[in-house]
PDB file of C-alpha atoms in Angstrom:
ATOM      1  CA  MET A  24     -16.639  18.470  15.059  1.00 87.00           C
ATOM      2  CA  PHE A  25     -14.213  17.309  12.312  1.00 88.00           C
ATOM      3  CA  LYS A  26     -16.664  17.219   9.409  1.00 87.00           C
ATOM      4  CA  ASP A  27     -14.881  20.000   7.515  1.00 87.00           C
ATOM      5  CA  THR A  28     -11.390  19.478   8.923  1.00 87.00           C
ATOM      6  CA  LYS A  29      -8.620  18.309   6.609  1.00 86.00           C
ATOM      7  CA  SER A  30      -7.217  14.962   7.680  1.00 87.00           C
ATOM      8  CA  PHE A  31      -4.618  12.483   6.497  1.00 89.00           C
ATOM      9  CA  SER A  32      -3.258   9.096   7.396  1.00 94.00           C
ATOM     10  CA  SER A  33       0.291   8.272   8.444  1.00 96.00           C
ATOM     11  CA  PHE A  34       2.472   5.290   9.216  1.00 97.00           C
ATOM     12  CA  SER A  35       6.074   4.610  10.127  1.00 97.00           C
ATOM     13  CA  VAL A  36       9.018   2.996   8.355  1.00 97.00           C
ATOM     14  CA  ASP A  37      12.459   1.959   9.525  1.00 97.00           C
ATOM     15  CA  ASP A  38      14.349   3.497   6.564  1.00 96.00           C
ATOM     16  CA  ILE A  39      12.994   6.666   4.969  1.00 97.00           C
ATOM     17  CA  LYS A  40      15.388   6.459   1.981  1.00 97.00           C
ATOM     18  CA  LYS A  41      14.265   2.911   1.089  1.00 97.00           C
ATOM     19  CA  ALA A  42      10.648   3.978   1.509  1.00 98.00           C
ATOM     20  CA  LYS A  43      11.090   6.906  -0.865  1.00 98.00           C
ATOM     21  CA  GLU A  44      12.712   4.686  -3.503  1.00 98.00           C
ATOM     22  CA  PHE A  45       9.939   2.086  -3.202  1.00 98.00           C
ATOM     23  CA  TYR A  46       7.017   4.503  -3.336  1.00 98.00           C
ATOM     24  CA  THR A  47       8.455   6.519  -6.233  1.00 97.00           C
ATOM     25  CA  GLN A  48      10.276   3.930  -8.349  1.00 97.00           C
ATOM     26  CA  ILE A  49       8.170   0.811  -7.786  1.00 97.00           C
ATOM     27  CA  LEU A  50       4.701   2.229  -7.104  1.00 97.00           C
ATOM     28  CA  GLY A  51       5.040   5.442  -9.122  1.00 96.00           C
ATOM     29  CA  VAL A  52       3.600   7.656  -6.388  1.00 97.00           C
ATOM     30  CA  GLU A  53       4.423  11.359  -6.214  1.00 97.00           C
ATOM     31  CA  VAL A  54       6.538  11.764  -3.071  1.00 97.00           C
ATOM     32  CA  GLU A  55       7.559  15.041  -1.471  1.00 97.00           C
ATOM     33  CA  ASP A  56      10.391  15.341   1.044  1.00 96.00           C
ATOM     34  CA  ASP A  57       9.395  17.233   4.156  1.00 94.00           C
ATOM     35  CA  PRO A  58      12.037  19.431   5.834  1.00 92.00           C
ATOM     36  CA  MET A  59      11.471  17.505   9.082  1.00 93.00           C
ATOM     37  CA  GLY A  60      12.661  14.238   7.479  1.00 94.00           C
ATOM     38  CA  LEU A  61       9.201  12.950   6.612  1.00 97.00           C
ATOM     39  CA  LEU A  62       7.730  11.876   3.292  1.00 98.00           C
ATOM     40  CA  ASN A  63       4.407  13.092   1.966  1.00 97.00           C
ATOM     41  CA  LEU A  64       2.690  10.847  -0.555  1.00 97.00           C
ATOM     42  CA  HIS A  65       0.457  12.772  -2.956  1.00 96.00           C
ATOM     43  CA  LEU A  66      -2.258  10.429  -4.188  1.00 95.00           C
ATOM     44  CA  ALA A  67      -5.266  10.760  -6.493  1.00 92.00           C
ATOM     45  CA  ASN A  68      -8.067  13.209  -5.670  1.00 89.00           C
ATOM     46  CA  GLY A  69      -5.820  15.291  -3.413  1.00 90.00           C
ATOM     47  CA  GLN A  70      -5.355  12.547  -0.840  1.00 93.00           C
ATOM     48  CA  GLU A  71      -2.166  12.640   1.193  1.00 95.00           C
ATOM     49  CA  VAL A  72      -0.375  10.153   3.409  1.00 97.00           C
ATOM     50  CA  MET A  73       2.553  10.987   5.653  1.00 97.00           C
ATOM     51  CA  ILE A  74       5.373   8.505   6.226  1.00 98.00           C
ATOM     52  CA  TYR A  75       7.613   9.115   9.208  1.00 97.00           C
ATOM     53  CA  PRO A  76      10.894   7.472  10.197  1.00 96.00           C
ATOM     54  CA  LYS A  77      10.913   5.435  13.368  1.00 94.00           C
ATOM     55  CA  GLY A  78      14.276   3.741  12.913  1.00 85.00           C
ATOM     56  CA  PRO A  79      15.025   0.448  14.652  1.00 88.00           C
ATOM     57  CA  GLN A  80      12.006   0.928  16.957  1.00 91.00           C
ATOM     58  CA  HIS A  81       9.695   0.527  13.933  1.00 93.00           C
ATOM     59  CA  THR A  82       7.283  -2.376  14.101  1.00 95.00           C
ATOM     60  CA  PRO A  83       5.500  -3.101  10.806  1.00 96.00           C
ATOM     61  CA  ALA A  84       1.734  -2.783  10.795  1.00 92.00           C
ATOM     62  CA  THR A  85      -0.039  -6.137  10.927  1.00 92.00           C
ATOM     63  CA  PHE A  86      -2.947  -4.714   8.927  1.00 95.00           C
ATOM     64  CA  THR A  87      -3.297  -2.954   5.583  1.00 97.00           C
ATOM     65  CA  VAL A  88      -2.156   0.665   5.893  1.00 97.00           C
ATOM     66  CA  LEU A  89      -2.809   1.711   2.289  1.00 97.00           C
ATOM     67  CA  ASN A  90      -5.064   0.371  -0.475  1.00 97.00           C
ATOM     68  CA  PHE A  91      -4.662   1.254  -4.139  1.00 97.00           C
ATOM     69  CA  VAL A  92      -7.848   0.884  -6.192  1.00 96.00           C
ATOM     70  CA  VAL A  93      -7.079  -0.459  -9.673  1.00 96.00           C
ATOM     71  CA  ASP A  94      -9.145  -1.153 -12.790  1.00 94.00           C
ATOM     72  CA  SER A  95      -7.606  -4.596 -13.307  1.00 96.00           C
ATOM     73  CA  ILE A  96      -6.111  -6.492 -10.414  1.00 97.00           C
ATOM     74  CA  ASP A  97      -4.417  -8.974 -12.739  1.00 97.00           C
ATOM     75  CA  THR A  98      -2.670  -6.181 -14.647  1.00 97.00           C
ATOM     76  CA  ALA A  99      -1.588  -4.435 -11.423  1.00 97.00           C
ATOM     77  CA  VAL A 100      -0.255  -7.650  -9.875  1.00 98.00           C
ATOM     78  CA  ASP A 101       1.567  -8.603 -13.073  1.00 98.00           C
ATOM     79  CA  GLU A 102       3.192  -5.154 -13.380  1.00 98.00           C
ATOM     80  CA  LEU A 103       4.269  -5.046  -9.731  1.00 98.00           C
ATOM     81  CA  THR A 104       5.566  -8.624  -9.881  1.00 98.00           C
ATOM     82  CA  LYS A 105       7.760  -7.623 -12.855  1.00 98.00           C
ATOM     83  CA  LYS A 106       9.180  -4.851 -10.637  1.00 97.00           C
ATOM     84  CA  GLY A 107      10.112  -7.379  -7.946  1.00 97.00           C
ATOM     85  CA  VAL A 108       7.129  -6.997  -5.605  1.00 98.00           C
ATOM     86  CA  LYS A 109       6.269 -10.225  -3.770  1.00 98.00           C
ATOM     87  CA  PHE A 110       2.606 -10.824  -3.007  1.00 98.00           C
ATOM     88  CA  GLU A 111       1.317 -12.486   0.134  1.00 97.00           C
ATOM     89  CA  HIS A 112      -0.294 -15.922  -0.122  1.00 97.00           C
ATOM     90  CA  TYR A 113      -3.023 -17.158   2.198  1.00 96.00           C
ATOM     91  CA  ASP A 114      -4.769 -20.511   2.516  1.00 94.00           C
ATOM     92  CA  GLY A 115      -7.154 -19.965   5.413  1.00 88.00           C
ATOM     93  CA  GLU A 116     -10.477 -18.194   5.542  1.00 86.00           C
ATOM     94  CA  VAL A 117      -9.051 -15.858   2.897  1.00 90.00           C
ATOM     95  CA  LYS A 118      -7.527 -17.839   0.044  1.00 93.00           C
ATOM     96  CA  THR A 119      -5.286 -16.450  -2.639  1.00 96.00           C
ATOM     97  CA  ASP A 120      -4.494 -17.904  -6.029  1.00 96.00           C
ATOM     98  CA  LYS A 121      -1.003 -18.565  -7.406  1.00 97.00           C
ATOM     99  CA  LYS A 122      -0.585 -14.816  -8.160  1.00 97.00           C
ATOM    100  CA  GLY A 123      -1.516 -13.860  -4.595  1.00 97.00           C
ATOM    101  CA  ILE A 124      -4.983 -12.548  -5.483  1.00 98.00           C
ATOM    102  CA  ALA A 125      -7.963 -13.183  -3.206  1.00 96.00           C
ATOM    103  CA  ARG A 126     -10.824 -13.266  -5.687  1.00 94.00           C
ATOM    104  CA  GLY A 127     -13.630 -12.315  -3.326  1.00 92.00           C
ATOM    105  CA  ALA A 128     -15.720 -10.568  -5.976  1.00 89.00           C
ATOM    106  CA  ASP A 129     -15.753 -13.740  -8.032  1.00 83.00           C
ATOM    107  CA  ILE A 130     -17.476 -15.636  -5.195  1.00 84.00           C
ATOM    108  CA  GLY A 131     -19.538 -12.785  -3.716  1.00 85.00           C
ATOM    109  CA  LYS A 132     -17.279 -12.262  -0.672  1.00 87.00           C
ATOM    110  CA  GLY A 133     -15.700  -8.817  -0.927  1.00 89.00           C
ATOM    111  CA  PRO A 134     -13.440  -7.354  -3.586  1.00 94.00           C
ATOM    112  CA  ASN A 135     -10.622  -8.914  -5.542  1.00 96.00           C
ATOM    113  CA  ILE A 136      -7.539  -7.893  -3.576  1.00 97.00           C
ATOM    114  CA  ALA A 137      -3.836  -8.707  -3.325  1.00 98.00           C
ATOM    115  CA  TRP A 138      -1.552  -7.782  -0.428  1.00 98.00           C
ATOM    116  CA  PHE A 139       2.156  -6.966  -0.490  1.00 98.00           C
ATOM    117  CA  LYS A 140       4.630  -5.262   1.823  1.00 98.00           C
ATOM    118  CA  ASP A 141       6.718  -2.140   1.558  1.00 98.00           C
ATOM    119  CA  PRO A 142      10.438  -2.359   2.482  1.00 97.00           C
ATOM    120  CA  ALA A 143       9.565  -1.661   6.142  1.00 97.00           C
ATOM    121  CA  GLY A 144       7.156  -4.616   6.237  1.00 97.00           C
ATOM    122  CA  ASN A 145       3.927  -2.573   6.245  1.00 97.00           C
ATOM    123  CA  PHE A 146       1.006  -4.194   4.439  1.00 98.00           C
ATOM    124  CA  LEU A 147      -0.280  -2.505   1.278  1.00 98.00           C
ATOM    125  CA  ALA A 148      -2.883  -3.768  -1.173  1.00 98.00           C
ATOM    126  CA  VAL A 149      -4.177  -3.413  -4.687  1.00 98.00           C
ATOM    127  CA  MET A 150      -7.931  -3.771  -4.857  1.00 97.00           C
ATOM    128  CA  GLU A 151     -10.255  -4.085  -7.845  1.00 95.00           C
ATOM    129  CA  ILE A 152     -13.696  -2.615  -7.267  1.00 85.00           C
ATOM    130  CA  LYS A 153     -16.268  -3.314  -9.979  1.00 76.00           C
ATOM    131  CA  LYS A 154     -18.972  -0.724 -10.442  1.00 65.00           C
TER     132      LYS A 154
END
């Protein structure tokens, strides 16, 4: 039914202005203001994500809402860290190193990935996929 239907993902934030600053200035994403007060992220290969304001009723997602595939996870983490991004650290089933990188590809358990949050507390990730 939806095989040839355009689709996109969306998620909420508590402060649309802070979100726009973060996605444009920190992540370098092309962001378009929508007349209805929304933000449209224009990503590679024509992908789009809509961000909508939810105000004080916003509850951050407890899962990753957006993954950015990078050639070098170490370079991406280093660059984002220099811009003030704080990476999540885990010491359970998923373990991260001192940079916040879970090196799954290095041990044959998934990709190398590092999670961080946007200003609204939503989880984002940079992920290195080796071909």
